[in-house]
Short mmCIF file of N, CA and C in Angstrom, two decimals:
data_model
loop_
_atom_site.label_atom_id
_atom_site.label_comp_id
_atom_site.label_asym_id
_atom_site.label_seq_id
_atom_site.Cartn_x
_atom_site.Cartn_y
_atom_site.Cartn_z
N MET A 1 73.09 192.33 125.34
CA MET A 1 73.34 190.92 125.13
C MET A 1 72.09 190.14 125.57
N ASN A 2 71.68 189.18 124.77
CA ASN A 2 70.50 188.40 125.12
C ASN A 2 70.90 187.04 125.68
N TRP A 3 69.92 186.22 126.01
CA TRP A 3 70.16 184.92 126.63
C TRP A 3 70.94 183.98 125.72
N GLY A 4 70.67 183.98 124.48
CA GLY A 4 71.34 183.07 123.55
C GLY A 4 72.83 183.32 123.50
N LYS A 5 73.21 184.59 123.41
CA LYS A 5 74.64 184.93 123.38
C LYS A 5 75.32 184.56 124.69
N GLY A 6 74.64 184.80 125.79
CA GLY A 6 75.22 184.47 127.10
C GLY A 6 75.46 182.98 127.27
N ILE A 7 74.51 182.18 126.81
CA ILE A 7 74.66 180.73 126.91
C ILE A 7 75.81 180.25 126.03
N ILE A 8 75.90 180.79 124.81
CA ILE A 8 76.98 180.40 123.90
C ILE A 8 78.33 180.79 124.49
N VAL A 9 78.46 182.00 125.03
CA VAL A 9 79.71 182.45 125.64
C VAL A 9 80.07 181.57 126.83
N GLY A 10 79.08 181.22 127.66
CA GLY A 10 79.33 180.35 128.80
C GLY A 10 79.80 178.96 128.37
N MET A 11 79.17 178.41 127.34
CA MET A 11 79.58 177.09 126.84
C MET A 11 80.99 177.12 126.26
N VAL A 12 81.32 178.19 125.51
CA VAL A 12 82.66 178.31 124.93
C VAL A 12 83.71 178.43 126.03
N LEU A 13 83.43 179.22 127.06
CA LEU A 13 84.37 179.35 128.17
C LEU A 13 84.54 178.02 128.90
N PHE A 14 83.46 177.31 129.13
CA PHE A 14 83.54 176.01 129.81
C PHE A 14 84.33 175.01 128.97
N MET A 15 84.08 174.95 127.68
CA MET A 15 84.83 174.04 126.81
C MET A 15 86.31 174.41 126.77
N GLY A 16 86.62 175.71 126.77
CA GLY A 16 88.01 176.14 126.81
C GLY A 16 88.68 175.69 128.10
N PHE A 17 87.96 175.80 129.22
CA PHE A 17 88.49 175.35 130.51
C PHE A 17 88.78 173.85 130.48
N ILE A 18 87.83 173.07 129.97
CA ILE A 18 88.01 171.61 129.91
C ILE A 18 89.19 171.26 129.02
N ILE A 19 89.31 171.87 127.87
CA ILE A 19 90.42 171.59 126.95
C ILE A 19 91.74 171.96 127.60
N THR A 20 91.80 173.09 128.29
CA THR A 20 93.02 173.50 128.99
C THR A 20 93.40 172.48 130.05
N MET A 21 92.43 172.00 130.83
CA MET A 21 92.72 171.02 131.86
C MET A 21 93.21 169.71 131.25
N VAL A 22 92.64 169.28 130.13
CA VAL A 22 93.08 168.04 129.48
C VAL A 22 94.52 168.18 129.00
N VAL A 23 94.86 169.32 128.41
CA VAL A 23 96.23 169.54 127.92
C VAL A 23 97.21 169.53 129.08
N ILE A 24 96.87 170.20 130.18
CA ILE A 24 97.76 170.23 131.34
C ILE A 24 97.94 168.84 131.91
N MET A 25 96.86 168.08 132.04
CA MET A 25 96.95 166.73 132.60
C MET A 25 97.75 165.78 131.70
N MET A 26 97.65 165.94 130.41
CA MET A 26 98.37 165.06 129.49
C MET A 26 99.88 165.34 129.50
N GLN A 27 100.28 166.54 129.91
CA GLN A 27 101.69 166.89 129.94
C GLN A 27 102.38 166.44 131.22
N GLN A 28 101.62 166.02 132.24
CA GLN A 28 102.20 165.53 133.49
C GLN A 28 102.84 164.18 133.25
N LYS A 29 104.04 164.00 133.78
CA LYS A 29 104.75 162.73 133.63
C LYS A 29 104.53 161.90 134.89
N ILE A 30 103.81 160.79 134.74
CA ILE A 30 103.55 159.90 135.86
C ILE A 30 103.92 158.49 135.42
N ASP A 31 105.08 158.02 135.87
CA ASP A 31 105.55 156.68 135.54
C ASP A 31 105.40 155.81 136.79
N LEU A 32 104.32 155.08 136.86
CA LEU A 32 104.10 154.24 138.03
C LEU A 32 104.74 152.87 137.89
N VAL A 33 105.08 152.46 136.68
CA VAL A 33 105.71 151.16 136.46
C VAL A 33 107.22 151.36 136.46
N GLN A 34 107.92 150.52 137.21
CA GLN A 34 109.36 150.66 137.29
C GLN A 34 110.02 149.95 136.12
N GLU A 35 111.27 150.32 135.85
CA GLU A 35 111.99 149.77 134.71
C GLU A 35 112.25 148.28 134.85
N ASP A 36 112.51 147.81 136.07
CA ASP A 36 112.79 146.40 136.28
C ASP A 36 111.52 145.65 136.70
N TYR A 37 110.44 145.96 136.04
CA TYR A 37 109.14 145.40 136.37
C TYR A 37 109.13 143.87 136.29
N TYR A 38 109.68 143.29 135.23
CA TYR A 38 109.65 141.83 135.07
C TYR A 38 110.50 141.13 136.13
N GLN A 39 111.63 141.70 136.48
CA GLN A 39 112.47 141.12 137.53
C GLN A 39 111.72 141.15 138.86
N GLN A 40 111.00 142.22 139.13
CA GLN A 40 110.24 142.30 140.37
C GLN A 40 109.10 141.28 140.38
N GLU A 41 108.50 141.02 139.23
CA GLU A 41 107.45 140.00 139.15
C GLU A 41 108.00 138.62 139.49
N LEU A 42 109.21 138.33 139.04
CA LEU A 42 109.81 137.04 139.33
C LEU A 42 110.11 136.88 140.82
N GLU A 43 110.36 137.97 141.49
CA GLU A 43 110.69 137.94 142.92
C GLU A 43 109.48 138.24 143.80
N TYR A 44 108.29 138.19 143.23
CA TYR A 44 107.09 138.54 143.99
C TYR A 44 106.85 137.58 145.16
N ASN A 45 107.12 136.30 144.98
CA ASN A 45 106.92 135.35 146.08
C ASN A 45 107.77 135.69 147.29
N LYS A 46 109.01 136.12 147.04
CA LYS A 46 109.88 136.53 148.15
C LYS A 46 109.29 137.74 148.87
N GLN A 47 108.79 138.68 148.11
CA GLN A 47 108.18 139.88 148.70
C GLN A 47 106.93 139.50 149.49
N TYR A 48 106.12 138.62 148.94
CA TYR A 48 104.90 138.18 149.64
C TYR A 48 105.24 137.49 150.96
N ASP A 49 106.26 136.63 150.95
CA ASP A 49 106.69 135.96 152.17
C ASP A 49 107.21 136.97 153.19
N ALA A 50 107.95 137.97 152.73
CA ALA A 50 108.48 139.00 153.63
C ALA A 50 107.35 139.80 154.26
N GLU A 51 106.32 140.12 153.48
CA GLU A 51 105.19 140.85 154.03
C GLU A 51 104.40 139.98 155.02
N SER A 52 104.30 138.69 154.73
CA SER A 52 103.63 137.77 155.66
C SER A 52 104.40 137.67 156.97
N ASN A 53 105.73 137.66 156.91
CA ASN A 53 106.55 137.64 158.13
C ASN A 53 106.31 138.90 158.96
N TYR A 54 106.16 140.03 158.30
CA TYR A 54 105.89 141.28 159.04
C TYR A 54 104.51 141.21 159.71
N LEU A 55 103.53 140.70 158.98
CA LEU A 55 102.17 140.64 159.53
C LEU A 55 102.06 139.66 160.69
N SER A 56 102.98 138.71 160.80
CA SER A 56 102.93 137.75 161.90
C SER A 56 103.47 138.34 163.20
N ALA A 57 104.05 139.52 163.15
CA ALA A 57 104.59 140.16 164.35
C ALA A 57 103.45 140.64 165.24
N GLN A 58 103.74 140.74 166.53
CA GLN A 58 102.72 141.15 167.49
C GLN A 58 102.44 142.65 167.41
N LYS A 59 103.50 143.44 167.27
CA LYS A 59 103.35 144.90 167.23
C LYS A 59 103.91 145.42 165.92
N PRO A 60 103.23 146.38 165.30
CA PRO A 60 103.71 146.93 164.03
C PRO A 60 104.76 148.03 164.24
N ILE A 61 105.46 148.33 163.18
CA ILE A 61 106.39 149.46 163.18
C ILE A 61 105.56 150.72 162.99
N GLU A 62 105.81 151.72 163.82
CA GLU A 62 105.06 152.98 163.72
C GLU A 62 105.88 153.99 162.93
N ILE A 63 105.21 154.67 162.01
CA ILE A 63 105.85 155.70 161.19
C ILE A 63 105.11 157.01 161.41
N ARG A 64 105.88 158.03 161.80
CA ARG A 64 105.31 159.38 161.97
C ARG A 64 106.22 160.37 161.25
N SER A 65 105.63 161.36 160.66
CA SER A 65 106.43 162.37 159.97
C SER A 65 106.12 163.74 160.53
N SER A 66 107.17 164.55 160.60
CA SER A 66 107.02 165.95 160.99
C SER A 66 107.64 166.80 159.89
N ALA A 67 107.83 168.06 160.15
CA ALA A 67 108.31 168.97 159.12
C ALA A 67 109.69 168.59 158.58
N ASP A 68 110.60 168.13 159.46
CA ASP A 68 111.96 167.86 159.01
C ASP A 68 112.48 166.48 159.41
N THR A 69 111.62 165.62 160.00
CA THR A 69 112.07 164.32 160.48
C THR A 69 111.02 163.25 160.20
N LEU A 70 111.51 162.08 159.81
CA LEU A 70 110.67 160.89 159.71
C LEU A 70 111.03 160.01 160.90
N LEU A 71 110.08 159.74 161.77
CA LEU A 71 110.33 158.99 163.00
C LEU A 71 109.79 157.57 162.85
N LEU A 72 110.67 156.59 163.03
CA LEU A 72 110.30 155.19 162.95
C LEU A 72 110.44 154.59 164.34
N ALA A 73 109.37 154.03 164.87
CA ALA A 73 109.39 153.40 166.19
C ALA A 73 109.31 151.88 166.01
N PHE A 74 110.43 151.21 166.31
CA PHE A 74 110.53 149.76 166.14
C PHE A 74 110.23 149.06 167.46
N PRO A 75 109.31 148.09 167.46
CA PRO A 75 109.11 147.27 168.66
C PRO A 75 110.35 146.42 168.94
N ALA A 76 110.43 145.85 170.11
CA ALA A 76 111.63 145.09 170.53
C ALA A 76 111.92 143.92 169.59
N ASP A 77 110.89 143.27 169.06
CA ASP A 77 111.11 142.11 168.18
C ASP A 77 111.86 142.48 166.91
N PHE A 78 111.68 143.69 166.43
CA PHE A 78 112.30 144.10 165.17
C PHE A 78 113.70 144.68 165.35
N GLN A 79 114.15 144.84 166.57
CA GLN A 79 115.45 145.45 166.82
C GLN A 79 116.54 144.39 166.71
N THR A 80 116.84 143.99 165.48
CA THR A 80 117.78 142.88 165.26
C THR A 80 118.93 143.26 164.34
N GLY A 81 119.31 144.50 164.28
CA GLY A 81 120.45 144.87 163.44
C GLY A 81 120.13 146.01 162.49
N LYS A 82 120.34 145.76 161.22
CA LYS A 82 120.16 146.79 160.22
C LYS A 82 118.85 146.59 159.45
N ALA A 83 118.35 147.68 158.91
CA ALA A 83 117.15 147.65 158.07
C ALA A 83 117.34 148.66 156.94
N THR A 84 116.57 148.49 155.90
CA THR A 84 116.62 149.39 154.76
C THR A 84 115.29 150.12 154.67
N VAL A 85 115.36 151.44 154.52
CA VAL A 85 114.17 152.27 154.36
C VAL A 85 114.23 152.90 152.98
N GLN A 86 113.20 152.66 152.19
CA GLN A 86 113.10 153.27 150.86
C GLN A 86 111.92 154.22 150.85
N LEU A 87 112.15 155.42 150.34
CA LEU A 87 111.08 156.38 150.11
C LEU A 87 110.91 156.50 148.60
N GLN A 88 109.78 156.02 148.10
CA GLN A 88 109.53 156.03 146.66
C GLN A 88 108.45 157.05 146.35
N ARG A 89 108.77 157.95 145.44
CA ARG A 89 107.81 158.98 145.00
C ARG A 89 107.08 158.43 143.78
N PRO A 90 105.76 158.32 143.81
CA PRO A 90 105.04 157.70 142.70
C PRO A 90 105.14 158.45 141.38
N ASN A 91 105.29 159.76 141.42
CA ASN A 91 105.27 160.51 140.16
C ASN A 91 106.63 160.98 139.68
N ASN A 92 107.72 160.65 140.41
CA ASN A 92 109.02 161.11 139.98
C ASN A 92 110.10 160.17 140.54
N LYS A 93 110.64 159.34 139.68
CA LYS A 93 111.62 158.34 140.10
C LYS A 93 112.91 158.98 140.63
N GLU A 94 113.25 160.17 140.16
CA GLU A 94 114.48 160.83 140.59
C GLU A 94 114.43 161.23 142.07
N LEU A 95 113.24 161.31 142.66
CA LEU A 95 113.11 161.70 144.06
C LEU A 95 113.14 160.52 145.02
N ASP A 96 113.28 159.29 144.51
CA ASP A 96 113.37 158.10 145.36
C ASP A 96 114.68 158.13 146.15
N THR A 97 114.61 157.76 147.42
CA THR A 97 115.81 157.70 148.26
C THR A 97 115.80 156.41 149.07
N THR A 98 117.00 155.96 149.45
CA THR A 98 117.16 154.74 150.25
C THR A 98 118.11 155.03 151.40
N PHE A 99 117.74 154.56 152.58
CA PHE A 99 118.56 154.70 153.78
C PHE A 99 118.81 153.33 154.37
N THR A 100 120.01 153.11 154.89
CA THR A 100 120.32 151.93 155.69
C THR A 100 120.48 152.41 157.12
N ILE A 101 119.71 151.82 158.02
CA ILE A 101 119.68 152.30 159.41
C ILE A 101 120.00 151.17 160.36
N ASP A 102 120.51 151.54 161.54
CA ASP A 102 120.67 150.60 162.65
C ASP A 102 119.35 150.64 163.43
N VAL A 103 118.73 149.49 163.55
CA VAL A 103 117.41 149.42 164.17
C VAL A 103 117.57 149.43 165.68
N ARG A 104 116.95 150.40 166.30
CA ARG A 104 116.85 150.49 167.75
C ARG A 104 115.50 151.10 168.06
N GLY A 105 115.19 151.40 169.28
CA GLY A 105 113.85 151.84 169.68
C GLY A 105 113.20 152.81 168.73
N GLN A 106 113.76 154.01 168.62
CA GLN A 106 113.24 155.01 167.71
C GLN A 106 114.37 155.50 166.82
N VAL A 107 114.08 155.59 165.54
CA VAL A 107 115.06 156.05 164.57
C VAL A 107 114.53 157.32 163.93
N LYS A 108 115.35 158.35 163.91
CA LYS A 108 114.97 159.61 163.28
C LYS A 108 115.74 159.74 161.97
N ILE A 109 115.01 159.95 160.90
CA ILE A 109 115.62 160.14 159.58
C ILE A 109 115.37 161.59 159.17
N PRO A 110 116.43 162.38 158.97
CA PRO A 110 116.22 163.77 158.55
C PRO A 110 115.72 163.82 157.10
N VAL A 111 114.67 164.58 156.87
CA VAL A 111 114.09 164.68 155.53
C VAL A 111 114.01 166.13 155.05
N LYS A 112 114.90 166.97 155.58
CA LYS A 112 114.89 168.38 155.15
C LYS A 112 115.21 168.53 153.68
N ARG A 113 116.13 167.72 153.17
CA ARG A 113 116.58 167.85 151.78
C ARG A 113 115.67 167.13 150.80
N ILE A 114 114.71 166.38 151.29
CA ILE A 114 113.80 165.64 150.42
C ILE A 114 112.61 166.53 150.11
N GLU A 115 112.23 166.57 148.84
CA GLU A 115 111.09 167.39 148.43
C GLU A 115 109.82 166.89 149.11
N LYS A 116 108.99 167.81 149.53
CA LYS A 116 107.77 167.45 150.25
C LYS A 116 106.75 166.83 149.30
N GLY A 117 105.93 165.93 149.85
CA GLY A 117 104.89 165.29 149.07
C GLY A 117 104.59 163.89 149.56
N GLN A 118 103.86 163.13 148.75
CA GLN A 118 103.44 161.77 149.07
C GLN A 118 104.53 160.77 148.68
N PHE A 119 104.87 159.86 149.58
CA PHE A 119 105.88 158.84 149.34
C PHE A 119 105.34 157.49 149.80
N LYS A 120 105.86 156.44 149.20
CA LYS A 120 105.61 155.08 149.68
C LYS A 120 106.86 154.69 150.47
N CYS A 121 106.69 154.45 151.76
CA CYS A 121 107.80 154.09 152.64
C CYS A 121 107.84 152.57 152.76
N ILE A 122 108.95 151.96 152.33
CA ILE A 122 109.13 150.52 152.40
C ILE A 122 110.28 150.23 153.35
N ILE A 123 110.00 149.47 154.40
CA ILE A 123 111.01 149.10 155.39
C ILE A 123 111.22 147.60 155.30
N SER A 124 112.47 147.17 155.16
CA SER A 124 112.77 145.74 155.12
C SER A 124 113.97 145.45 156.01
N GLY A 125 113.94 144.28 156.64
CA GLY A 125 115.02 143.88 157.54
C GLY A 125 114.85 142.42 157.94
N ILE A 126 115.36 142.06 159.12
CA ILE A 126 115.31 140.68 159.62
C ILE A 126 114.44 140.64 160.87
N TYR A 127 113.50 139.68 160.92
CA TYR A 127 112.63 139.48 162.07
C TYR A 127 112.63 137.99 162.40
N ARG A 128 113.15 137.64 163.56
CA ARG A 128 113.24 136.25 164.00
C ARG A 128 113.92 135.36 162.96
N GLY A 129 114.99 135.87 162.39
CA GLY A 129 115.76 135.10 161.43
C GLY A 129 115.18 135.07 160.03
N LYS A 130 114.06 135.74 159.81
CA LYS A 130 113.42 135.77 158.50
C LYS A 130 113.34 137.21 158.01
N VAL A 131 113.34 137.36 156.71
CA VAL A 131 113.24 138.69 156.11
C VAL A 131 111.81 139.19 156.24
N TYR A 132 111.65 140.46 156.63
CA TYR A 132 110.33 141.08 156.67
C TYR A 132 110.33 142.33 155.80
N GLN A 133 109.16 142.73 155.38
CA GLN A 133 109.00 143.96 154.61
C GLN A 133 107.63 144.54 154.88
N MET A 134 107.57 145.82 155.08
CA MET A 134 106.31 146.52 155.25
C MET A 134 106.31 147.77 154.41
N SER A 135 105.14 148.20 153.99
CA SER A 135 105.05 149.44 153.21
C SER A 135 103.85 150.23 153.69
N GLN A 136 104.01 151.55 153.62
CA GLN A 136 102.95 152.46 154.08
C GLN A 136 103.11 153.78 153.34
N GLN A 137 102.00 154.43 153.06
CA GLN A 137 102.03 155.74 152.43
C GLN A 137 102.37 156.78 153.51
N VAL A 138 103.28 157.69 153.17
CA VAL A 138 103.73 158.71 154.09
C VAL A 138 103.70 160.06 153.38
N THR A 139 103.24 161.07 154.07
CA THR A 139 103.28 162.42 153.53
C THR A 139 104.33 163.22 154.29
N LEU A 140 105.32 163.73 153.58
CA LEU A 140 106.39 164.52 154.20
C LEU A 140 106.08 165.99 154.04
#
């Protein structure tokens, strides 16, 4: 085999690899836009105000994850009753889960049954009589 044949074979193999990767990537289902997108746009001001209320707090909510537990540490200011925790999976809507929790010092949420991966954790509740919301990327 000479140099010309080797270069041609290398180029054909590389092009085959690229085409294979393009086909695999095009078959992945990634729906980042939610079905109620327009309704959420109309309520964006409420969400912005809720995030501003969270940012006005002195201490943030701490989120830590381990193999089978999601640990939420709430400062004293946020311990005002119930809160909602949403785990949203960016690439698969069926894996989204929502929990309603009683807010106290530390809250442990079991995540054994949730598929491992990257999630957007959204916590919303009441802070000083106003609605707050925070979001953070979490890897389970």
